[in-house]
Each structure stands twice: as C-alpha cells, then as structure tokens.
Amino acid sequence: MAARFTRRSLLQSAMLLCGAILVPRRAASAASAAPAVLPGRLGLLLPQSEAGESFLSGLRLALPHQPMAVERLQMGRAAVAQGARRLVSARNGQLIGLMGPNLAAAVGSELKGSGVTLLAVDTGANVIRADEESPQVVTHSLGLWRGAVALGAWAARRYGPRALVLSGIVESGYDMLHAFEIGVTEGGGDALPAIVTHAAAEPVDWTAVLKQVKEARPDVVYALYSGTSAVEFLQAWRASGLRIPLVASPFLVDETILPRHQGRAAGIRSA
C-alpha cells in the first residue's frame, strides 16, 4: 500500500503508455527495426506548467520522431476549445491533451463532425460524469479516485471504523475526498464529517483545526493536501503530538516534496 513516486516520472510514464496505445500493434512489433511514427502530426493541448513540460517529455520518449504541434494554454473550457479549433484548422490528425474530464468534454464538443479525436490523459482525481462523455474523446486515466476508494476500505479494516478526511479547499473539489469516504463505507466503517482548511485568505490556525480532529475521535485520518499546504499540514500534525493513524493522498508524499517534509512523512501510508 505504501508508494513513492515523482509527478514528473508519473507523467512521463503515462505518456509512454499513451504511446503504446497510439502505436498500432504491427508497428510496435517492428519497433526494433525503426521507431514508430504515426500518420500526420499530433496536436497537443498542454497546460503552461512544469506538468505540461513533463508530459511532453514523456510523449517524446515514446515517439521520438513524431511530428507534433503544441498549444500551451491557461487551462479553461474556452481556452482548450479554442486551442483545439486551431489545431484542427492546421490539419493535425489527432489530439492529445493533459486535462480532466470537464475540459475534455469542452474539446469533444469542438471536435464534432471533424473526424478528429482527443486522447485525454488525466491523473483520475475525478470520476467521469455521463454528460462529460463524448464519442470524440478517449480517456487514459491513472485512476487516483480508485486508489482513494481502496485506501479508504483498507484504512477502515486496518485501523477502525471511524475515519475523518482533513483536506485543503482546493483538494476538496476533487472526487478523491468522497471516493475515500465511499471506500471507508465499503470497508465497514463510517466517514465522519470532513474538515476543510484554507477556505479563508488568512493563515490556517492549525492548533484549532487539530483540536477539532482530536475532539472528533477518529480511528484514522486521511490527509488530502499537496504542495506548500502539505508541508504546513504535516509540520503542524507532527508538532501536535497526535497519535492517530495517518494516511494520505499520493501528492502529500510525492518525492518532489519529501525533502521539504524533513523526515516527517516517514511511516505514512498512501495509495
């Protein structure tokens, strides 16, 4: 159940798998003879971020000789739809995007009648809704929400039935929070009301927050944090002296952030 990974290697591995999906079986079998190249150019819809660059690096590892056209975007529904329109107008054969199902649905609407499809690559923090499905979109997901369900069920059986989610406001907007709670139920437990931090502009009063946690008397706590908020949370948690078992989302123990934890992440289980 314990796992460590880097966001960069995760994205690069995703794109290596993506290359395997895109390359026909007969081309893959002849890979030793010549590197595979797909017909036409690939159009890429990528965020203007380190994640986007890691994604592009992974795809170039999988398809080193493939012609590509790249749209780097501030990711929003209007922006990705416009980017898709430009790539289709430039006669790019197929599109690949690093985006969740909501943005992929916006691209799918843009592609109707064009004969072009989008391969949407996503970490899978959200479940795909019925109204987000499209015949123009194929999803390659790493299924993080499924990992959250599995972790919730395991935690309830391992530590006890009373589980509490402690989440930042940004992270609480993803399905991983509720997926963990569903897992707790599947494991025979009960999910206590979640505590959400960082809702206000001022710094979090961690003493007050962790007092709430203690008063709730959970058997296990699921920490759903990433980035700087993950560092702040874990520092406050260790300083509090709480001995409640702690499990976490993958991004709290991402190897890129482990040095900032200064050993405080030792022993935390994730999935």
PDB file of C-alpha atoms in Angstrom:
ATOM      1  CA  MET A   1       0.000   0.000   0.000  1.00  0.00           C
ATOM      2  CA  ALA A   2       2.899   2.361   0.652  1.00  0.00           C
ATOM      3  CA  ALA A   3       4.133   4.087  -2.535  1.00  0.00           C
ATOM      4  CA  ARG A   4       6.508   6.831  -3.556  1.00  0.00           C
ATOM      5  CA  PHE A   5       6.686   8.459  -6.964  1.00  0.00           C
ATOM      6  CA  THR A   6       7.522  11.744  -8.608  1.00  0.00           C
ATOM      7  CA  ARG A   7       4.959  13.761 -10.503  1.00  0.00           C
ATOM      8  CA  ARG A   8       7.473  14.081 -13.358  1.00  0.00           C
ATOM      9  CA  SER A   9       8.046  10.324 -13.664  1.00  0.00           C
ATOM     10  CA  LEU A  10       4.308   9.696 -13.271  1.00  0.00           C
ATOM     11  CA  LEU A  11       3.502  11.956 -16.221  1.00  0.00           C
ATOM     12  CA  GLN A  12       6.348  10.619 -18.339  1.00  0.00           C
ATOM     13  CA  SER A  13       5.260   7.042 -17.649  1.00  0.00           C
ATOM     14  CA  ALA A  14       1.689   7.960 -18.544  1.00  0.00           C
ATOM     15  CA  MET A  15       2.845   9.247 -21.891  1.00  0.00           C
ATOM     16  CA  LEU A  16       4.999   6.177 -22.557  1.00  0.00           C
ATOM     17  CA  LEU A  17       1.831   4.130 -22.039  1.00  0.00           C
ATOM     18  CA  CYS A  18      -0.023   6.615 -24.216  1.00  0.00           C
ATOM     19  CA  GLY A  19       2.492   5.927 -26.996  1.00  0.00           C
ATOM     20  CA  ALA A  20       1.793   2.215 -26.672  1.00  0.00           C
ATOM     21  CA  ILE A  21      -1.928   2.934 -27.022  1.00  0.00           C
ATOM     22  CA  LEU A  22      -1.432   5.089 -30.114  1.00  0.00           C
ATOM     23  CA  VAL A  23       1.059   2.887 -31.978  1.00  0.00           C
ATOM     24  CA  PRO A  24      -0.591   0.015 -33.889  1.00  0.00           C
ATOM     25  CA  ARG A  25       0.373  -3.499 -32.743  1.00  0.00           C
ATOM     26  CA  ARG A  26       2.146  -4.257 -36.014  1.00  0.00           C
ATOM     27  CA  ALA A  27       4.251  -1.107 -35.672  1.00  0.00           C
ATOM     28  CA  ALA A  28       5.097  -1.945 -32.068  1.00  0.00           C
ATOM     29  CA  SER A  29       6.279  -5.416 -33.083  1.00  0.00           C
ATOM     30  CA  ALA A  30       8.664  -3.848 -35.591  1.00  0.00           C
ATOM     31  CA  ALA A  31       9.983  -1.267 -33.146  1.00  0.00           C
ATOM     32  CA  SER A  32      13.445  -2.800 -33.186  1.00  0.00           C
ATOM     33  CA  ALA A  33      13.669  -2.121 -36.922  1.00  0.00           C
ATOM     34  CA  ALA A  34      12.568   1.524 -36.901  1.00  0.00           C
ATOM     35  CA  PRO A  35      10.990   3.969 -34.426  1.00  0.00           C
ATOM     36  CA  ALA A  36       7.210   4.216 -34.841  1.00  0.00           C
ATOM     37  CA  VAL A  37       5.758   7.342 -36.445  1.00  0.00           C
ATOM     38  CA  LEU A  38       2.018   7.914 -36.610  1.00  0.00           C
ATOM     39  CA  PRO A  39       0.353   9.313 -39.737  1.00  0.00           C
ATOM     40  CA  GLY A  40       0.211  13.116 -39.751  1.00  0.00           C
ATOM     41  CA  ARG A  41       1.053  15.464 -36.914  1.00  0.00           C
ATOM     42  CA  LEU A  42      -0.180  15.075 -33.361  1.00  0.00           C
ATOM     43  CA  GLY A  43      -1.790  18.161 -31.884  1.00  0.00           C
ATOM     44  CA  LEU A  44      -1.047  18.625 -28.193  1.00  0.00           C
ATOM     45  CA  LEU A  45      -3.104  20.652 -25.701  1.00  0.00           C
ATOM     46  CA  LEU A  46      -0.886  21.236 -22.664  1.00  0.00           C
ATOM     47  CA  PRO A  47      -1.005  23.478 -19.590  1.00  0.00           C
ATOM     48  CA  GLN A  48       1.599  26.221 -19.199  1.00  0.00           C
ATOM     49  CA  SER A  49       3.278  24.449 -16.307  1.00  0.00           C
ATOM     50  CA  GLU A  50       6.008  22.040 -15.302  1.00  0.00           C
ATOM     51  CA  ALA A  51       3.412  19.273 -15.548  1.00  0.00           C
ATOM     52  CA  GLY A  52       2.861  20.152 -19.198  1.00  0.00           C
ATOM     53  CA  GLU A  53       6.585  20.016 -19.906  1.00  0.00           C
ATOM     54  CA  SER A  54       6.932  16.639 -18.145  1.00  0.00           C
ATOM     55  CA  PHE A  55       4.004  15.342 -20.168  1.00  0.00           C
ATOM     56  CA  LEU A  56       5.615  16.475 -23.421  1.00  0.00           C
ATOM     57  CA  SER A  57       8.933  14.884 -22.434  1.00  0.00           C
ATOM     58  CA  GLY A  58       7.216  11.563 -21.824  1.00  0.00           C
ATOM     59  CA  LEU A  59       5.486  11.616 -25.193  1.00  0.00           C
ATOM     60  CA  ARG A  60       8.763  12.437 -26.957  1.00  0.00           C
ATOM     61  CA  LEU A  61      10.368   9.463 -25.204  1.00  0.00           C
ATOM     62  CA  ALA A  62       7.605   7.226 -26.562  1.00  0.00           C
ATOM     63  CA  LEU A  63       7.529   8.719 -30.083  1.00  0.00           C
ATOM     64  CA  PRO A  64      10.889  10.457 -30.643  1.00  0.00           C
ATOM     65  CA  HIS A  65      10.426  11.045 -34.410  1.00  0.00           C
ATOM     66  CA  GLN A  66       6.757  12.031 -34.339  1.00  0.00           C
ATOM     67  CA  PRO A  67       5.844  15.475 -35.775  1.00  0.00           C
ATOM     68  CA  MET A  68       3.920  17.423 -33.126  1.00  0.00           C
ATOM     69  CA  ALA A  69       2.191  20.777 -32.844  1.00  0.00           C
ATOM     70  CA  VAL A  70       1.890  22.126 -29.305  1.00  0.00           C
ATOM     71  CA  GLU A  71      -0.677  24.525 -27.844  1.00  0.00           C
ATOM     72  CA  ARG A  72       0.369  25.657 -24.352  1.00  0.00           C
ATOM     73  CA  LEU A  73      -2.684  27.028 -22.587  1.00  0.00           C
ATOM     74  CA  GLN A  74      -4.062  28.547 -19.422  1.00  0.00           C
ATOM     75  CA  MET A  75      -6.412  25.626 -18.903  1.00  0.00           C
ATOM     76  CA  GLY A  76     -10.077  26.584 -19.021  1.00  0.00           C
ATOM     77  CA  ARG A  77     -13.031  25.420 -21.107  1.00  0.00           C
ATOM     78  CA  ALA A  78     -12.888  28.347 -23.530  1.00  0.00           C
ATOM     79  CA  ALA A  79      -9.107  28.156 -23.870  1.00  0.00           C
ATOM     80  CA  VAL A  80      -8.952  24.422 -24.612  1.00  0.00           C
ATOM     81  CA  ALA A  81     -11.847  24.676 -27.085  1.00  0.00           C
ATOM     82  CA  GLN A  82     -10.055  27.495 -28.946  1.00  0.00           C
ATOM     83  CA  GLY A  83      -6.771  25.572 -28.865  1.00  0.00           C
ATOM     84  CA  ALA A  84      -8.481  22.503 -30.314  1.00  0.00           C
ATOM     85  CA  ARG A  85     -10.042  24.638 -33.039  1.00  0.00           C
ATOM     86  CA  ARG A  86      -6.619  25.976 -34.048  1.00  0.00           C
ATOM     87  CA  LEU A  87      -5.058  22.518 -34.126  1.00  0.00           C
ATOM     88  CA  VAL A  88      -7.872  21.077 -36.241  1.00  0.00           C
ATOM     89  CA  SER A  89      -7.679  24.030 -38.646  1.00  0.00           C
ATOM     90  CA  ALA A  90      -3.947  23.338 -39.040  1.00  0.00           C
ATOM     91  CA  ARG A  91      -4.828  19.771 -40.082  1.00  0.00           C
ATOM     92  CA  ASN A  92      -3.375  17.913 -37.137  1.00  0.00           C
ATOM     93  CA  GLY A  93      -4.564  14.327 -37.399  1.00  0.00           C
ATOM     94  CA  GLN A  94      -5.304  13.547 -33.747  1.00  0.00           C
ATOM     95  CA  LEU A  95      -5.186  15.482 -30.494  1.00  0.00           C
ATOM     96  CA  ILE A  96      -3.716  14.596 -27.120  1.00  0.00           C
ATOM     97  CA  GLY A  97      -4.378  16.685 -24.017  1.00  0.00           C
ATOM     98  CA  LEU A  98      -3.336  16.704 -20.391  1.00  0.00           C
ATOM     99  CA  MET A  99      -6.703  17.515 -18.866  1.00  0.00           C
ATOM    100  CA  GLY A 100      -9.532  16.273 -16.705  1.00  0.00           C
ATOM    101  CA  PRO A 101     -12.934  15.133 -17.951  1.00  0.00           C
ATOM    102  CA  ASN A 102     -14.594  18.553 -17.689  1.00  0.00           C
ATOM    103  CA  LEU A 103     -12.081  20.180 -20.039  1.00  0.00           C
ATOM    104  CA  ALA A 104     -12.016  17.117 -22.297  1.00  0.00           C
ATOM    105  CA  ALA A 105     -15.786  17.462 -22.722  1.00  0.00           C
ATOM    106  CA  ALA A 106     -15.296  21.043 -23.961  1.00  0.00           C
ATOM    107  CA  VAL A 107     -12.805  19.798 -26.557  1.00  0.00           C
ATOM    108  CA  GLY A 108     -15.122  16.954 -27.538  1.00  0.00           C
ATOM    109  CA  SER A 109     -17.890  19.436 -28.311  1.00  0.00           C
ATOM    110  CA  GLU A 110     -15.478  21.357 -30.536  1.00  0.00           C
ATOM    111  CA  LEU A 111     -14.477  18.219 -32.461  1.00  0.00           C
ATOM    112  CA  LYS A 112     -17.963  17.110 -33.504  1.00  0.00           C
ATOM    113  CA  GLY A 113     -18.069  16.367 -37.219  1.00  0.00           C
ATOM    114  CA  SER A 114     -14.331  16.943 -37.695  1.00  0.00           C
ATOM    115  CA  GLY A 115     -13.268  13.294 -37.770  1.00  0.00           C
ATOM    116  CA  VAL A 116     -10.601  14.157 -35.176  1.00  0.00           C
ATOM    117  CA  THR A 117     -10.476  12.541 -31.740  1.00  0.00           C
ATOM    118  CA  LEU A 118      -8.872  13.596 -28.469  1.00  0.00           C
ATOM    119  CA  LEU A 119      -6.884  11.285 -26.212  1.00  0.00           C
ATOM    120  CA  ALA A 120      -7.332  12.933 -22.796  1.00  0.00           C
ATOM    121  CA  VAL A 121      -4.650  11.883 -20.317  1.00  0.00           C
ATOM    122  CA  ASP A 122      -5.542  12.524 -16.695  1.00  0.00           C
ATOM    123  CA  THR A 123      -4.446  11.509 -13.213  1.00  0.00           C
ATOM    124  CA  GLY A 124      -8.019  10.435 -12.487  1.00  0.00           C
ATOM    125  CA  ALA A 125      -8.750  12.556  -9.420  1.00  0.00           C
ATOM    126  CA  ASN A 126     -12.331  12.909 -10.712  1.00  0.00           C
ATOM    127  CA  VAL A 127     -14.891  10.385 -11.925  1.00  0.00           C
ATOM    128  CA  ILE A 128     -16.130  10.979 -15.489  1.00  0.00           C
ATOM    129  CA  ARG A 129     -19.787  12.098 -15.462  1.00  0.00           C
ATOM    130  CA  ALA A 130     -22.262  10.894 -18.069  1.00  0.00           C
ATOM    131  CA  ASP A 131     -22.624  14.400 -19.536  1.00  0.00           C
ATOM    132  CA  GLU A 132     -18.834  14.607 -19.975  1.00  0.00           C
ATOM    133  CA  GLU A 133     -18.621  11.520 -22.200  1.00  0.00           C
ATOM    134  CA  SER A 134     -18.148  12.045 -25.933  1.00  0.00           C
ATOM    135  CA  PRO A 135     -17.502   9.807 -28.959  1.00  0.00           C
ATOM    136  CA  GLN A 136     -14.701  12.246 -29.858  1.00  0.00           C
ATOM    137  CA  VAL A 137     -12.844  11.657 -26.564  1.00  0.00           C
ATOM    138  CA  VAL A 138     -10.872   8.635 -25.363  1.00  0.00           C
ATOM    139  CA  THR A 139      -9.586   8.836 -21.788  1.00  0.00           C
ATOM    140  CA  HIS A 140      -6.323   7.393 -20.461  1.00  0.00           C
ATOM    141  CA  SER A 141      -6.596   7.762 -16.686  1.00  0.00           C
ATOM    142  CA  LEU A 142      -4.301   6.788 -13.829  1.00  0.00           C
ATOM    143  CA  GLY A 143      -7.401   6.350 -11.653  1.00  0.00           C
ATOM    144  CA  LEU A 144      -6.406   8.185  -8.476  1.00  0.00           C
ATOM    145  CA  TRP A 145     -10.010   8.173  -7.279  1.00  0.00           C
ATOM    146  CA  ARG A 146      -9.952   4.370  -7.419  1.00  0.00           C
ATOM    147  CA  GLY A 147      -6.821   4.394  -5.279  1.00  0.00           C
ATOM    148  CA  ALA A 148      -8.642   6.591  -2.770  1.00  0.00           C
ATOM    149  CA  VAL A 149     -11.509   4.077  -2.575  1.00  0.00           C
ATOM    150  CA  ALA A 150      -9.059   1.234  -1.996  1.00  0.00           C
ATOM    151  CA  LEU A 151      -7.163   3.204   0.660  1.00  0.00           C
ATOM    152  CA  GLY A 152     -10.406   4.074   2.477  1.00  0.00           C
ATOM    153  CA  ALA A 153     -11.540   0.452   2.622  1.00  0.00           C
ATOM    154  CA  TRP A 154      -8.095  -0.705   3.760  1.00  0.00           C
ATOM    155  CA  ALA A 155      -7.824   2.016   6.427  1.00  0.00           C
ATOM    156  CA  ALA A 156     -11.234   1.170   7.928  1.00  0.00           C
ATOM    157  CA  ARG A 157     -10.313  -2.506   8.206  1.00  0.00           C
ATOM    158  CA  ARG A 158      -6.775  -1.829   9.442  1.00  0.00           C
ATOM    159  CA  TYR A 159      -7.322   0.993  11.964  1.00  0.00           C
ATOM    160  CA  GLY A 160     -11.010   1.102  12.836  1.00  0.00           C
ATOM    161  CA  PRO A 161     -14.379   2.261  11.536  1.00  0.00           C
ATOM    162  CA  ARG A 162     -14.283   5.983  12.370  1.00  0.00           C
ATOM    163  CA  ALA A 163     -12.416   7.776   9.542  1.00  0.00           C
ATOM    164  CA  LEU A 164     -12.031  11.515   9.060  1.00  0.00           C
ATOM    165  CA  VAL A 165     -10.871  13.425   5.962  1.00  0.00           C
ATOM    166  CA  LEU A 166      -8.752  16.549   6.507  1.00  0.00           C
ATOM    167  CA  SER A 167      -8.439  18.482   3.246  1.00  0.00           C
ATOM    168  CA  GLY A 168      -7.406  21.801   1.760  1.00  0.00           C
ATOM    169  CA  ILE A 169     -10.105  23.804  -0.008  1.00  0.00           C
ATOM    170  CA  VAL A 170      -8.582  23.214  -3.454  1.00  0.00           C
ATOM    171  CA  GLU A 171      -8.136  19.465  -2.955  1.00  0.00           C
ATOM    172  CA  SER A 172     -11.673  19.149  -1.566  1.00  0.00           C
ATOM    173  CA  GLY A 173     -13.049  19.993  -5.009  1.00  0.00           C
ATOM    174  CA  TYR A 174     -11.905  16.657  -6.420  1.00  0.00           C
ATOM    175  CA  ASP A 175     -13.678  13.309  -6.153  1.00  0.00           C
ATOM    176  CA  MET A 176     -10.799  11.753  -4.201  1.00  0.00           C
ATOM    177  CA  LEU A 177     -12.302  13.084  -0.952  1.00  0.00           C
ATOM    178  CA  HIS A 178     -15.658  11.379  -1.457  1.00  0.00           C
ATOM    179  CA  ALA A 179     -14.006   8.334  -3.021  1.00  0.00           C
ATOM    180  CA  PHE A 180     -12.049   7.773   0.187  1.00  0.00           C
ATOM    181  CA  GLU A 181     -15.255   8.108   2.227  1.00  0.00           C
ATOM    182  CA  ILE A 182     -17.003   5.588  -0.038  1.00  0.00           C
ATOM    183  CA  GLY A 183     -14.078   3.233   0.488  1.00  0.00           C
ATOM    184  CA  VAL A 184     -14.390   3.622   4.251  1.00  0.00           C
ATOM    185  CA  THR A 185     -18.035   2.547   3.987  1.00  0.00           C
ATOM    186  CA  GLU A 186     -17.090  -0.401   1.792  1.00  0.00           C
ATOM    187  CA  GLY A 187     -14.566  -1.399   4.453  1.00  0.00           C
ATOM    188  CA  GLY A 188     -17.295  -1.493   7.096  1.00  0.00           C
ATOM    189  CA  GLY A 189     -16.604   1.933   8.589  1.00  0.00           C
ATOM    190  CA  ASP A 190     -18.268   5.323   8.905  1.00  0.00           C
ATOM    191  CA  ALA A 191     -16.886   8.547   7.465  1.00  0.00           C
ATOM    192  CA  LEU A 192     -17.030  11.446   9.923  1.00  0.00           C
ATOM    193  CA  PRO A 193     -17.806  14.948   8.587  1.00  0.00           C
ATOM    194  CA  ALA A 194     -14.749  16.184   6.677  1.00  0.00           C
ATOM    195  CA  ILE A 195     -12.746  19.160   7.939  1.00  0.00           C
ATOM    196  CA  VAL A 196     -11.717  21.571   5.158  1.00  0.00           C
ATOM    197  CA  THR A 197      -8.946  24.138   5.649  1.00  0.00           C
ATOM    198  CA  HIS A 198      -7.578  27.091   3.635  1.00  0.00           C
ATOM    199  CA  ALA A 199     -11.067  28.438   2.910  1.00  0.00           C
ATOM    200  CA  ALA A 200     -10.083  31.946   4.053  1.00  0.00           C
ATOM    201  CA  ALA A 201      -7.247  34.211   2.944  1.00  0.00           C
ATOM    202  CA  GLU A 202      -5.543  34.322   6.357  1.00  0.00           C
ATOM    203  CA  PRO A 203      -3.131  31.583   7.522  1.00  0.00           C
ATOM    204  CA  VAL A 204      -4.664  28.384   8.900  1.00  0.00           C
ATOM    205  CA  ASP A 205      -4.926  28.123  12.679  1.00  0.00           C
ATOM    206  CA  TRP A 206      -3.588  24.584  12.833  1.00  0.00           C
ATOM    207  CA  THR A 207      -3.912  24.410  16.614  1.00  0.00           C
ATOM    208  CA  ALA A 208      -7.667  24.975  16.334  1.00  0.00           C
ATOM    209  CA  VAL A 209      -8.003  22.612  13.369  1.00  0.00           C
ATOM    210  CA  LEU A 210      -6.174  19.766  15.066  1.00  0.00           C
ATOM    211  CA  LYS A 211      -8.187  20.328  18.233  1.00  0.00           C
ATOM    212  CA  GLN A 212     -11.276  19.649  16.101  1.00  0.00           C
ATOM    213  CA  VAL A 213      -9.654  16.477  14.841  1.00  0.00           C
ATOM    214  CA  LYS A 214      -8.902  15.287  18.362  1.00  0.00           C
ATOM    215  CA  GLU A 215     -12.449  16.039  19.540  1.00  0.00           C
ATOM    216  CA  ALA A 216     -13.900  14.018  16.631  1.00  0.00           C
ATOM    217  CA  ARG A 217     -12.055  10.934  17.993  1.00  0.00           C
ATOM    218  CA  PRO A 218     -11.365   9.275  14.628  1.00  0.00           C
ATOM    219  CA  ASP A 219      -9.621   5.933  14.350  1.00  0.00           C
ATOM    220  CA  VAL A 220      -7.773   7.160  11.244  1.00  0.00           C
ATOM    221  CA  VAL A 221      -7.281  10.470   9.387  1.00  0.00           C
ATOM    222  CA  TYR A 222      -6.926  10.849   5.605  1.00  0.00           C
ATOM    223  CA  ALA A 223      -4.850  13.932   4.713  1.00  0.00           C
ATOM    224  CA  LEU A 224      -5.694  15.345   1.290  1.00  0.00           C
ATOM    225  CA  TYR A 225      -3.060  18.033   0.674  1.00  0.00           C
ATOM    226  CA  SER A 226      -0.457  18.938  -1.925  1.00  0.00           C
ATOM    227  CA  GLY A 227       2.340  21.463  -2.363  1.00  0.00           C
ATOM    228  CA  THR A 228       3.052  24.020   0.340  1.00  0.00           C
ATOM    229  CA  SER A 229      -0.159  23.221   2.216  1.00  0.00           C
ATOM    230  CA  ALA A 230       1.039  19.608   2.537  1.00  0.00           C
ATOM    231  CA  VAL A 231       4.261  20.808   4.172  1.00  0.00           C
ATOM    232  CA  GLU A 232       2.373  23.132   6.548  1.00  0.00           C
ATOM    233  CA  PHE A 233      -0.108  20.435   7.500  1.00  0.00           C
ATOM    234  CA  LEU A 234       2.443  17.736   8.218  1.00  0.00           C
ATOM    235  CA  GLN A 235       4.638  20.075  10.268  1.00  0.00           C
ATOM    236  CA  ALA A 236       1.638  21.043  12.393  1.00  0.00           C
ATOM    237  CA  TRP A 237       0.493  17.419  12.691  1.00  0.00           C
ATOM    238  CA  ARG A 238       3.843  16.178  13.978  1.00  0.00           C
ATOM    239  CA  ALA A 239       4.176  19.134  16.370  1.00  0.00           C
ATOM    240  CA  SER A 240       0.707  18.439  17.824  1.00  0.00           C
ATOM    241  CA  GLY A 241       1.715  15.081  19.275  1.00  0.00           C
ATOM    242  CA  LEU A 242      -1.431  13.405  17.935  1.00  0.00           C
ATOM    243  CA  ARG A 243      -1.051   9.642  17.737  1.00  0.00           C
ATOM    244  CA  ILE A 244      -3.999   8.993  15.421  1.00  0.00           C
ATOM    245  CA  PRO A 245      -3.006   6.815  12.441  1.00  0.00           C
ATOM    246  CA  LEU A 246      -2.491   8.974   9.354  1.00  0.00           C
ATOM    247  CA  VAL A 247      -2.938   8.012   5.703  1.00  0.00           C
ATOM    248  CA  ALA A 248      -2.524  10.409   2.810  1.00  0.00           C
ATOM    249  CA  SER A 249      -3.201  11.258  -0.809  1.00  0.00           C
ATOM    250  CA  PRO A 250      -0.289  10.469  -3.156  1.00  0.00           C
ATOM    251  CA  PHE A 251       0.594  14.132  -3.598  1.00  0.00           C
ATOM    252  CA  LEU A 252       1.318  14.606   0.101  1.00  0.00           C
ATOM    253  CA  VAL A 253       4.157  12.088  -0.228  1.00  0.00           C
ATOM    254  CA  ASP A 254       5.260  12.946  -3.765  1.00  0.00           C
ATOM    255  CA  GLU A 255       9.043  12.532  -3.928  1.00  0.00           C
ATOM    256  CA  THR A 256       9.420  16.109  -5.129  1.00  0.00           C
ATOM    257  CA  ILE A 257       8.077  17.322  -1.774  1.00  0.00           C
ATOM    258  CA  LEU A 258       9.590  14.707   0.564  1.00  0.00           C
ATOM    259  CA  PRO A 259      12.796  16.720   1.178  1.00  0.00           C
ATOM    260  CA  ARG A 260      10.645  19.625   2.429  1.00  0.00           C
ATOM    261  CA  HIS A 261       8.977  17.290   4.933  1.00  0.00           C
ATOM    262  CA  GLN A 262      12.381  16.713   6.561  1.00  0.00           C
ATOM    263  CA  GLY A 263      11.567  13.147   7.575  1.00  0.00           C
ATOM    264  CA  ARG A 264       8.070  13.919   8.893  1.00  0.00           C
ATOM    265  CA  ALA A 265       6.440  11.735   6.211  1.00  0.00           C
ATOM    266  CA  ALA A 266       8.071   8.539   7.477  1.00  0.00           C
ATOM    267  CA  GLY A 267       5.535   5.806   8.097  1.00  0.00           C
ATOM    268  CA  ILE A 268       2.605   7.478   6.282  1.00  0.00           C
ATOM    269  CA  ARG A 269       0.607   5.055   4.142  1.00  0.00           C
ATOM    270  CA  SER A 270      -0.691   6.114   0.729  1.00  0.00           C
ATOM    271  CA  ALA A 271      -2.099   4.533  -2.427  1.00  0.00           C
TER     272      ALA A 271
END
